[in-house]
Amino acid sequence: MIRVKSLLLLTFLLFISGCTNSNPVGSSLNLGETPGMDCVPGGDGVSRMFGDTFLIHEGEGEITITDISLVNADGLELKEAVLVKLNPDEALLGFGEWPPTDTPEFPLPENWDDRIEAVDAKIQPNDKWNLVFALTSTSPDTGSADAVKIEYKDSAGKTFEQETLIRYFITSSKCEEVLKTNPL
């Protein structure tokens, strides 16, 4: 139920927000073009899954992810980040408990058991992955981060940084209130 409400709210927020680009000049990852905010309920010590980001390599050669971190985190910690290959008929994993469970209402992707750690992952040209990460709240109220930063290098050793266009929240209050006080 929490996931359904969060997904509906996210869809609405993504619809009303404008478009920008997460793909800086010279980089090859496409992390999406629409800014938004993800808010899920939870208190201090609670971990939640965020799996609403495609990671698409649009470059020529192999890249290697070297680090994933939170941008301007306040009361949130990144616990784990994985990549999951999605079949053409599968949607992004979305939000939920961490670790996720496979249920008829929200089945895990077919390749969930073949997920790989995001850091040190080698990504080939045209690869499309679901970036899934777990955030843990260290705040009794609301934990937040402005984005997730992905650092990677290409086969020539040149390094790049990109940030998602999504802000992340885990809150013990109502997400509607958090989103009102933190506009895009």
Tab-separated table of C-alpha atoms in Angstrom:
chain	number	residue	atom	x	y	z
A	1	MET	CA	0.000	0.000	0.000
A	2	ILE	CA	2.835	2.365	0.883
A	3	ARG	CA	4.476	1.629	-2.459
A	4	VAL	CA	1.253	2.321	-4.387
A	5	LYS	CA	0.719	5.692	-2.682
A	6	SER	CA	4.344	6.670	-3.188
A	7	LEU	CA	4.272	5.650	-6.844
A	8	LEU	CA	1.087	7.622	-7.466
A	9	LEU	CA	2.539	10.677	-5.766
A	10	LEU	CA	5.811	10.289	-7.675
A	11	THR	CA	3.959	9.976	-10.981
A	12	PHE	CA	2.050	13.167	-10.214
A	13	LEU	CA	5.216	15.036	-9.202
A	14	LEU	CA	7.071	13.846	-12.271
A	15	PHE	CA	4.159	14.896	-14.470
A	16	ILE	CA	3.981	18.453	-13.104
A	17	SER	CA	7.753	19.026	-13.058
A	18	GLY	CA	9.723	20.259	-16.023
A	19	CYS	CA	12.392	18.436	-17.965
A	20	THR	CA	16.122	18.796	-17.550
A	21	ASN	CA	19.061	16.568	-18.389
A	22	SER	CA	21.250	14.425	-16.142
A	23	ASN	CA	23.684	13.729	-18.956
A	24	PRO	CA	26.496	16.354	-18.781
A	25	VAL	CA	28.677	17.027	-21.809
A	26	GLY	CA	31.134	14.199	-22.446
A	27	SER	CA	29.442	11.666	-20.199
A	28	SER	CA	27.670	8.596	-21.467
A	29	LEU	CA	25.172	7.657	-18.772
A	30	ASN	CA	21.559	8.586	-19.148
A	31	LEU	CA	19.869	8.679	-15.735
A	32	GLY	CA	16.652	10.270	-16.935
A	33	GLU	CA	15.488	13.727	-17.836
A	34	THR	CA	12.742	14.539	-15.362
A	35	PRO	CA	13.399	15.921	-11.887
A	36	GLY	CA	11.310	14.680	-9.010
A	37	MET	CA	11.085	13.765	-5.355
A	38	ASP	CA	10.799	10.333	-3.756
A	39	CYS	CA	9.330	10.214	-0.266
A	40	VAL	CA	8.625	7.069	1.728
A	41	PRO	CA	7.464	6.639	5.314
A	42	GLY	CA	9.878	5.426	7.953
A	43	GLY	CA	11.613	6.395	11.153
A	44	ASP	CA	15.084	6.349	12.634
A	45	GLY	CA	16.942	3.150	11.711
A	46	VAL	CA	14.498	2.127	8.978
A	47	SER	CA	15.884	1.092	5.579
A	48	ARG	CA	13.888	1.588	2.392
A	49	MET	CA	14.429	0.590	-1.227
A	50	PHE	CA	14.529	3.165	-4.020
A	51	GLY	CA	14.469	1.542	-7.436
A	52	ASP	CA	13.009	4.099	-9.812
A	53	THR	CA	16.128	5.012	-11.818
A	54	PHE	CA	17.143	3.644	-15.200
A	55	LEU	CA	20.872	3.660	-15.849
A	56	ILE	CA	21.511	3.546	-19.602
A	57	HIS	CA	25.012	3.584	-21.102
A	58	GLU	CA	24.821	5.575	-24.342
A	59	GLY	CA	28.554	5.728	-25.007
A	60	GLU	CA	30.994	3.856	-27.206
A	61	GLY	CA	33.202	1.830	-24.838
A	62	GLU	CA	32.949	0.011	-21.557
A	63	ILE	CA	32.665	2.077	-18.381
A	64	THR	CA	33.282	1.095	-14.763
A	65	ILE	CA	31.328	2.567	-11.873
A	66	THR	CA	33.836	3.638	-9.228
A	67	ASP	CA	31.585	5.135	-6.535
A	68	ILE	CA	27.998	5.854	-5.603
A	69	SER	CA	27.212	8.379	-2.884
A	70	LEU	CA	24.512	10.694	-1.595
A	71	VAL	CA	24.561	14.424	-2.341
A	72	ASN	CA	23.906	16.741	0.626
A	73	ALA	CA	22.581	13.938	2.780
A	74	ASP	CA	20.949	14.930	6.058
A	75	GLY	CA	19.752	12.023	8.179
A	76	LEU	CA	20.146	9.411	5.421
A	77	GLU	CA	22.859	6.849	4.735
A	78	LEU	CA	23.407	4.817	1.583
A	79	LYS	CA	23.532	1.174	2.651
A	80	GLU	CA	23.681	-0.687	-0.650
A	81	ALA	CA	23.464	-0.032	-4.385
A	82	VAL	CA	22.886	-2.728	-6.986
A	83	LEU	CA	22.138	-2.975	-10.683
A	84	VAL	CA	19.415	-5.251	-12.017
A	85	LYS	CA	18.915	-6.112	-15.696
A	86	LEU	CA	15.268	-5.747	-16.619
A	87	ASN	CA	13.539	-7.753	-19.291
A	88	PRO	CA	11.710	-5.692	-21.939
A	89	ASP	CA	8.324	-6.351	-20.314
A	90	GLU	CA	9.438	-5.406	-16.777
A	91	ALA	CA	9.055	-2.040	-15.075
A	92	LEU	CA	11.455	-0.341	-12.700
A	93	LEU	CA	11.405	-1.941	-9.277
A	94	GLY	CA	10.056	1.116	-7.446
A	95	PHE	CA	9.953	1.612	-3.678
A	96	GLY	CA	9.490	-0.620	-0.694
A	97	GLU	CA	10.995	-2.471	2.190
A	98	TRP	CA	14.671	-3.354	2.217
A	99	PRO	CA	15.480	-6.025	1.441
A	100	PRO	CA	12.556	-6.411	-0.956
A	101	THR	CA	10.288	-9.412	-0.958
A	102	ASP	CA	8.704	-11.100	-3.947
A	103	THR	CA	4.924	-10.804	-3.762
A	104	PRO	CA	2.163	-11.304	-6.345
A	105	GLU	CA	1.274	-7.587	-6.102
A	106	PHE	CA	4.878	-6.437	-6.544
A	107	PRO	CA	6.963	-9.212	-8.058
A	108	LEU	CA	10.734	-8.846	-8.109
A	109	PRO	CA	12.325	-8.675	-11.565
A	110	GLU	CA	13.172	-12.033	-13.089
A	111	ASN	CA	16.890	-11.172	-12.856
A	112	TRP	CA	16.815	-10.043	-9.210
A	113	ASP	CA	18.980	-12.966	-8.082
A	114	ASP	CA	21.540	-12.000	-10.751
A	115	ARG	CA	21.852	-8.388	-9.555
A	116	ILE	CA	25.368	-7.004	-9.254
A	117	GLU	CA	26.954	-4.530	-6.871
A	118	ALA	CA	26.871	-1.127	-8.556
A	119	VAL	CA	30.372	-0.093	-7.457
A	120	ASP	CA	32.956	-1.807	-9.689
A	121	ALA	CA	30.255	-2.831	-12.191
A	122	LYS	CA	31.432	-2.840	-15.791
A	123	ILE	CA	28.764	-1.459	-18.097
A	124	GLN	CA	28.819	-2.113	-21.833
A	125	PRO	CA	27.526	0.280	-24.526
A	126	ASN	CA	23.720	0.221	-24.833
A	127	ASP	CA	23.335	-1.613	-21.510
A	128	LYS	CA	20.163	-0.710	-19.624
A	129	TRP	CA	19.961	-1.361	-15.897
A	130	ASN	CA	17.670	-0.598	-12.987
A	131	LEU	CA	19.712	1.198	-10.314
A	132	VAL	CA	18.333	0.028	-6.964
A	133	PHE	CA	19.645	1.310	-3.656
A	134	ALA	CA	18.841	1.101	0.019
A	135	LEU	CA	18.768	4.213	2.160
A	136	THR	CA	18.644	4.087	5.953
A	137	SER	CA	17.197	6.906	8.022
A	138	THR	CA	19.343	8.216	10.869
A	139	SER	CA	16.788	10.902	11.749
A	140	PRO	CA	13.827	10.701	14.116
A	141	ASP	CA	11.974	13.097	11.787
A	142	THR	CA	12.905	13.361	8.098
A	143	GLY	CA	16.087	12.255	6.377
A	144	SER	CA	16.881	13.689	2.960
A	145	ALA	CA	19.401	13.736	0.123
A	146	ASP	CA	19.466	16.035	-2.889
A	147	ALA	CA	20.537	13.279	-5.299
A	148	VAL	CA	22.598	10.154	-5.777
A	149	LYS	CA	25.988	10.773	-7.389
A	150	ILE	CA	27.491	8.144	-9.685
A	151	GLU	CA	31.201	8.326	-10.445
A	152	TYR	CA	32.632	6.238	-13.249
A	153	LYS	CA	35.546	5.972	-15.640
A	154	ASP	CA	35.707	5.085	-19.295
A	155	SER	CA	38.113	2.621	-20.896
A	156	ALA	CA	40.683	5.432	-21.393
A	157	GLY	CA	40.625	6.194	-17.651
A	158	LYS	CA	38.742	9.504	-17.944
A	159	THR	CA	36.464	10.028	-14.940
A	160	PHE	CA	32.929	11.383	-14.886
A	161	GLU	CA	30.330	12.280	-12.271
A	162	GLN	CA	26.590	12.384	-12.728
A	163	GLU	CA	23.724	12.955	-10.335
A	164	THR	CA	20.187	11.715	-10.445
A	165	LEU	CA	17.532	14.390	-10.779
A	166	ILE	CA	15.566	12.991	-7.874
A	167	ARG	CA	15.557	14.168	-4.238
A	168	TYR	CA	15.055	11.419	-1.637
A	169	PHE	CA	13.212	11.484	1.701
A	170	ILE	CA	12.416	9.003	4.461
A	171	THR	CA	10.061	10.559	6.988
A	172	SER	CA	8.218	9.725	10.177
A	173	SER	CA	5.590	12.342	9.264
A	174	LYS	CA	3.374	12.481	6.194
A	175	CYS	CA	5.080	12.624	2.804
A	176	GLU	CA	2.550	15.202	1.633
A	177	GLU	CA	3.849	17.601	4.308
A	178	VAL	CA	7.499	16.916	3.410
A	179	LEU	CA	6.827	17.512	-0.278
A	180	LYS	CA	4.981	20.778	0.454
A	181	THR	CA	7.933	22.144	2.424
A	182	ASN	CA	10.536	20.935	-0.094
A	183	PRO	CA	9.344	22.069	-3.551
A	184	LEU	CA	11.207	21.075	-6.699
